[in-house]
Coordinates of C-alpha atoms in Angstrom, one line a residue:
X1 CA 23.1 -16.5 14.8
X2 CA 25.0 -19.4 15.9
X3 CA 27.0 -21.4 13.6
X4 CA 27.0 -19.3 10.5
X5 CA 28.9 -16.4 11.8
X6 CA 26.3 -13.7 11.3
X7 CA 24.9 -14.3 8.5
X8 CA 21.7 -15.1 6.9
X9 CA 21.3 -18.6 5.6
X10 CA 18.7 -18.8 2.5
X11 CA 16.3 -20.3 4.5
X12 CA 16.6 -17.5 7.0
X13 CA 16.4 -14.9 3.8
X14 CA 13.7 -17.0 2.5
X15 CA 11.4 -16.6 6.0
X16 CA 11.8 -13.0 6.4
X17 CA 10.4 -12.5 2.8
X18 CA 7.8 -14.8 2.8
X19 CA 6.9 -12.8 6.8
X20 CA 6.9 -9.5 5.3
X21 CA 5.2 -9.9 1.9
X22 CA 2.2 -12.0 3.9
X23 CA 2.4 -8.9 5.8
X24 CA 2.5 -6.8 3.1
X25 CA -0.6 -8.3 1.4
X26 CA -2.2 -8.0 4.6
X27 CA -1.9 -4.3 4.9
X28 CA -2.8 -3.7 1.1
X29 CA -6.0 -5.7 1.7
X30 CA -6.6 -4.0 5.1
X31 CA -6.5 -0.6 3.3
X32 CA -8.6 -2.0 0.3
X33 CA -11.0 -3.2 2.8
X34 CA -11.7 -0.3 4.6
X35 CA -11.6 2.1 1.7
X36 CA -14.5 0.4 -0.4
X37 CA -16.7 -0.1 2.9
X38 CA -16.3 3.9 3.3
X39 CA -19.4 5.5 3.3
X40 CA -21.5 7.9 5.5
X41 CA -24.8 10.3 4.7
X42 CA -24.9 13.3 6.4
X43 CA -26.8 16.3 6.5
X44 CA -25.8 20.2 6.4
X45 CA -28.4 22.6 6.9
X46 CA -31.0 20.2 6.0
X47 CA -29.4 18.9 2.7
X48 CA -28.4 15.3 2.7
X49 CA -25.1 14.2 0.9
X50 CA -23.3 10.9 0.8
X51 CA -19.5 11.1 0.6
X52 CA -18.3 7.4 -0.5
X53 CA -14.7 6.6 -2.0
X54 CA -16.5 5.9 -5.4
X55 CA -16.6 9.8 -5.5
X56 CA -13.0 10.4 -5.6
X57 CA -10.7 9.2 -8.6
X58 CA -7.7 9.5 -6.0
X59 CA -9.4 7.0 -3.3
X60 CA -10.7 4.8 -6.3
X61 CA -6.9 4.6 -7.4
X62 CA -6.2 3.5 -4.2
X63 CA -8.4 0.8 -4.2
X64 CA -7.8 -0.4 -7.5
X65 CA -3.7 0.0 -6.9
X66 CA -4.2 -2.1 -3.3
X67 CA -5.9 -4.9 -5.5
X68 CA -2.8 -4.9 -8.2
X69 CA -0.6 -4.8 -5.2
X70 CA -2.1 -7.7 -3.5
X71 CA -2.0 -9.7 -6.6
X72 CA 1.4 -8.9 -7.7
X73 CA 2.7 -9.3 -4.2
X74 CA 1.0 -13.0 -4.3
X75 CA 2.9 -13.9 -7.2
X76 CA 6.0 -12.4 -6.1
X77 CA 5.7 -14.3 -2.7
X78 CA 5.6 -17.8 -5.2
X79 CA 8.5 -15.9 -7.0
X80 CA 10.7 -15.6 -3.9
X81 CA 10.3 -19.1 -2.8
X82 CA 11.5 -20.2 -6.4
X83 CA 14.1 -17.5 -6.6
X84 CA 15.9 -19.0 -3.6
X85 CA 16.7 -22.4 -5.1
X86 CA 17.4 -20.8 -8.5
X87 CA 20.0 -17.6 -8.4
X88 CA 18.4 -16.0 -12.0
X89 CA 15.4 -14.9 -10.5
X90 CA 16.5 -12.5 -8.2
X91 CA 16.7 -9.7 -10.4
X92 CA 13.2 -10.3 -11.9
X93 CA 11.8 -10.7 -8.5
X94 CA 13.7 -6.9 -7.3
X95 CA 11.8 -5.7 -10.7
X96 CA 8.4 -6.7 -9.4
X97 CA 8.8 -5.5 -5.6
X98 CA 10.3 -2.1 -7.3
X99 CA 7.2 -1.7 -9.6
X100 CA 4.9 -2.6 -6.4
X101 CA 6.6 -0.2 -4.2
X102 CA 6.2 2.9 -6.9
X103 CA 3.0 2.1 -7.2
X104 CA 2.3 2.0 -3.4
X105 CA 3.7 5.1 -2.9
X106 CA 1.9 6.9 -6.1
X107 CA -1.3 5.5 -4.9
X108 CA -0.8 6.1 -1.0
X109 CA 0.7 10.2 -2.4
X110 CA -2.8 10.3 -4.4
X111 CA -5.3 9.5 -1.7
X112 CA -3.4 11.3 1.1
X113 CA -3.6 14.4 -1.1
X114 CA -7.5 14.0 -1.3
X115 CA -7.5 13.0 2.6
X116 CA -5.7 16.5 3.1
X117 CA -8.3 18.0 1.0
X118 CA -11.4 16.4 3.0
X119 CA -10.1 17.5 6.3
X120 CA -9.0 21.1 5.4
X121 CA -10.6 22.1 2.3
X122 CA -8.4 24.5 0.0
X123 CA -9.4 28.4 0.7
X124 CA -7.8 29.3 -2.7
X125 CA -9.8 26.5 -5.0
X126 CA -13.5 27.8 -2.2
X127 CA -13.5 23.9 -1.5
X128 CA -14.5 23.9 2.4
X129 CA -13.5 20.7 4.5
X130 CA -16.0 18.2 4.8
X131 CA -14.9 16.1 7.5
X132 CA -16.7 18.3 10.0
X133 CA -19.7 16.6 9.0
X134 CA -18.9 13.3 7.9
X135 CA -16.5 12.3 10.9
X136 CA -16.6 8.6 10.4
X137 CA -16.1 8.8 6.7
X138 CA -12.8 10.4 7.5
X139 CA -11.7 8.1 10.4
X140 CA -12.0 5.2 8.5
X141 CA -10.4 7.1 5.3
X142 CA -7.3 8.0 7.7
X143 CA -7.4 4.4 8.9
X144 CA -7.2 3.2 5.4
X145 CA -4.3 5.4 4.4
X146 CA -2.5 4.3 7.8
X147 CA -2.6 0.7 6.2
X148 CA -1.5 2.2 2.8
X149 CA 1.5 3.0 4.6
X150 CA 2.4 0.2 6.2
X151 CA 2.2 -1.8 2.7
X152 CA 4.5 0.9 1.2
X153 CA 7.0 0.4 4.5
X154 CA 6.9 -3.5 4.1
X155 CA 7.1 -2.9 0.3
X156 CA 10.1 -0.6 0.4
X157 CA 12.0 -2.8 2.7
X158 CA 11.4 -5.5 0.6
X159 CA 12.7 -3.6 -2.2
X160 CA 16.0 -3.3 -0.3
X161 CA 16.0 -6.4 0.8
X162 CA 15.7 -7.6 -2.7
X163 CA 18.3 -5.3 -4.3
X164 CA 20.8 -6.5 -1.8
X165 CA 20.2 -10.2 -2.5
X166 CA 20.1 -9.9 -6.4
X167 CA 24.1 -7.5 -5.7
X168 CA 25.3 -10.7 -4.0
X169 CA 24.0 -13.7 -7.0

């Protein structure tokens, strides 16, 4: 890295985070995205049901965690660019990724559960998979989760990132 012997100037620092938590939003927003606009009618021996994320608490805490994510992730990306000309803000700013990362994981756990649900069923609870019949409805659903993962990922490096930065001020 040239002149600086290896290391990461704060400028350097400052581009990665700025990269990975426009990244990060990106991903969360992806997953919203694709969650809300999840619906599909379909009809089993001549009964017609709609399965839309609405129906399920865990895919509505998604949803709602991606927007709180996104938001918090926004202000953390204005925190990041302060935090690098002031040394004191690096400990609020690992706070924040920490409490966005828990709360990407808890969400992403929560709708992957349901996911699992959807495209097995559960032969001990009599609940019988529905993504035999609604095969769009999970494919986007899977998509969504894929992007739920990624945000965690991002967030989780972050969080790493953070912590190491905040041992060195």
């Amino acid at each position: 890295m040239g002149d600086n012997g290896g290391k990461r100037t704060p400028s350097m620092n400052l581009a990665v985070q700025v990269s990975m938590r426009v990244l990060a939003i990106g991903t969360a927003l992806a997953s919203m995205g694709l969650m809300i606009t999840n619906h599909e009618v379909a009809s089993v021996y001549g009964i017609a049901f709609e399965a839309k994320y609405s129906d399920s608490s865990a895919f509505r805490y998604l949803v709602y965690a991606d927007i709180a994510i996104s938001a918090l992730t926004l202000f953390t990306l204005v925190w990041a660019c302060l935090a690098v000309r002031k040394r004191g803000l690096v400990f609020v700013l690992f706070f924040f990724d920490l409490l966005a990362t828990l709360t990407a994981m808890s969400a992403f756990s929560a709708a992957t559960s349901e996911g699992y649900i959807g495209k097995y069923g559960n032969t001990h609870a009599g609940w019988l998979p529905i993504c035999g019949y609604v095969h769009g409805y999970c494919n986007r659903g899977t998509l969504s989760l894929a992007f739920s993962f990624a945000s965690f990922l991002l967030l989780f490096i972050l969080t790493v990132l953070t912590a190491s930065a905040a041992r060195h001020h």
